[in-house]
């Protein structure tokens, strides 16, 4: 046979024919006992073995018991139970204290001379099988000759405490051989490819080991034989050459063959008997080793002489052998798991270090490259690669003929995708004849692939090179096909078991279960780290977004305020704070469009950068307002004005926007510490007063703050005073704006928005008075009024038979921190008979960040009451993703600035898309506020945003008009979908 020749090559027809051979439905039993088969329903004997006439005194006709009540032929069976077999029904799996009624057919002298018999009973479906074996006739014959209980105990203890599998196997076969008296005892282990290998052998002094280390092909013990070994774990053959007895009648009353799979006396197939003869074996005892529910191997005992009475295998020996098998199974499982645990611990230790290293790495490929030597060494691999998200990576010295992407595409085609989820697939024979190798990794004989089906399907693989194995076979593994009288074709066993060597090529070292599990863990680590890196990148983007202006790239107000405060805390007061505001910028937007206005602001930002010093700070506050912190040699107003003049000079040169020249002016307000304030708030307020004064003087000039400018604060105080009595005078009103399910077009909720109907100023929006309320601590009174008004509105709608639509209200930080807010809310809901689900609470990012623990506690309490919580205006502040993940939020509302800019600004579009994806990843619904156009709505639908709110659907309206607006929105959406 050539080295590349496959083992046991048989045709598909022959393979199918062999698989159909029913080796456990033979209809024969070994002749040193006899069998009765009883129908449990009728209590009558339906089958016996032909040898019964040899052992039953006076019985001449083997069919005489058939059809007779078993109680008339067996003493000790209680015939008072159901069907006459009460005791047999209850204890058919035990050896029973029954005796044959030999007097049925023999005289007294014949009966007294008959041997004593023991019965082993078990059940197969509705049939009870009574197997009769010669019992002990002399005292002590049932015990193991020459061996004491102490010796047995010592041997069992030695087996239980074996430290290595090899030493355990050696001890095990020695113990079984010594106590059983068989000439040869072997442990036969099944290999992953179905072949078997003798891993231990011990013989009596007159014989020499001859099978240790030899392999046997899978067809020596076909699949149906393995099922039989699983079913009946103790198999005994007393004499290979004995002519078996047959069952009469040959079939059961229902026409089927008796299933003898669990019979002790069951005969063996002719093929197996021929196999044993060819090995020179006369008697056998086989013990199945079943580990983790699978047939691991066998303890095979061979004898060169028959083991029939008076030398048959007694009950004591069978019990000892079963005990040895149980100990063997436990020790094999234990030692195998110990070795597996050692490997797992080693892999886990490496992966723990790898996880931290990858988390700190600049990117995934560079991190993996640094750790590739250790990973290859751990998995004993020649190459290792992964695909996760948009990252493809393949490393290691293994030869590659294609790109990383092509390699991973080919590997991915090998993955078994029949079962969704995660899993591991393995091969160790890719280069064997008839197998399909990897074109892109031509030297890979072994392949291990782990896959993970999460948000992104990912995989990780390792390969191994070919290892040429010198296999020692127990005889040349070639069989002859013969056709039996029934027409079936079967394999005849080989006639020689002399050692035959073969160089087995095309295989790699086999993968272990621990390695497969380890690769799965590696993939899990990489998936987790990739998510961390993506979150970190998103966090960095959001951090940049939170601290920078999206249009100009300059620091924003938040970042500027933080830095000014830091410098003031360090008493770096040699500076001036400048607020810059473009004059009549609104005309640019109205005349030339917002896109032109944005281009102008970008060019202005570039010009301002060109003149500020390294120690100066420049920021855009929003709109057309900028802020500069100039470093000075001292609190010098003249120097501050001189430096401010440079900014005016920047505007002398017109701006080129879309082929047009645009001229602009700028007003500047200046505040200088410490005289104009020692905190950021004071300086900004006074710089703003100076800026207002500059505009009132005709614009395009710089003004330094003076004390008299604060008189203008009188207007603020008047507004604050009027607001103090607004709730009492019932000047506040609620307007409601619908929230629309973008997929169905149905209105699924409302947002309550407060308005102030001032007696002199008229209808005031929140932008006018909310900041005043927050600064004067009147916000709590407004919050409480809004909460009551919203609940009372819900009560009215519910009593009118309207369907429940949750109303969202905003809670300020002051209300969240108030001690009795939850109790007040409970009382209000109970008073108005409104369910908690009728409300939805929105909190801002600033509230979440200022008092995260308190906010979390309040939100959890609201959730427990059935109230949905939403994070409002997301993206305008800086939310820690770790905090965001821990907050009990059900919804995320994208700030309207994103929606308004996303179709014109690619950065805003990408960030909006990222926020939607992040919201979904956190299990939240995503709401987009400020939807004003059909294009914005379609973009949101295409990118998975669930809910929209804005003037495209409806402006805020009164409670009396809201349901008419809802009907209109849903009617128009239905018509739109019908047209589509």
Tab-separated table of C-alpha atoms in Angstrom, residues 220 296 326 358 457 465 479 493 495 505 510 513 554 569 655 741 743 793 807 815 841 894 911 939 948:
chain	number	residue	atom	x	y	z
A	220	UNK	CA	-13.474	-3.280	13.182
A	296	UNK	CA	-14.527	6.499	25.118
A	326	UNK	CA	-16.671	2.627	36.942
A	358	UNK	CA	-5.005	45.091	23.132
A	457	UNK	CA	-20.383	38.331	12.440
A	465	UNK	CA	1.300	22.241	9.315
A	479	UNK	CA	-11.038	-6.631	4.448
A	493	UNK	CA	-12.379	-9.661	9.031
A	495	UNK	CA	-6.869	-12.974	8.887
A	505	UNK	CA	0.342	11.945	5.459
A	510	UNK	CA	-5.176	16.945	16.336
A	513	UNK	CA	-11.151	20.504	23.181
A	554	UNK	CA	-12.550	75.717	17.398
A	569	UNK	CA	-8.102	79.317	39.877
A	655	UNK	CA	-14.731	87.291	2.365
A	741	UNK	CA	-43.440	56.457	14.970
A	743	UNK	CA	-42.245	53.430	10.478
A	793	UNK	CA	-54.552	67.009	30.935
A	807	UNK	CA	-46.803	62.761	27.912
A	815	UNK	CA	-36.356	69.016	40.976
A	841	UNK	CA	-39.646	61.925	32.259
A	894	UNK	CA	-30.880	63.364	19.622
A	911	UNK	CA	-22.221	61.432	14.362
A	939	UNK	CA	-32.901	59.845	6.254
A	948	UNK	CA	-39.475	61.732	15.163
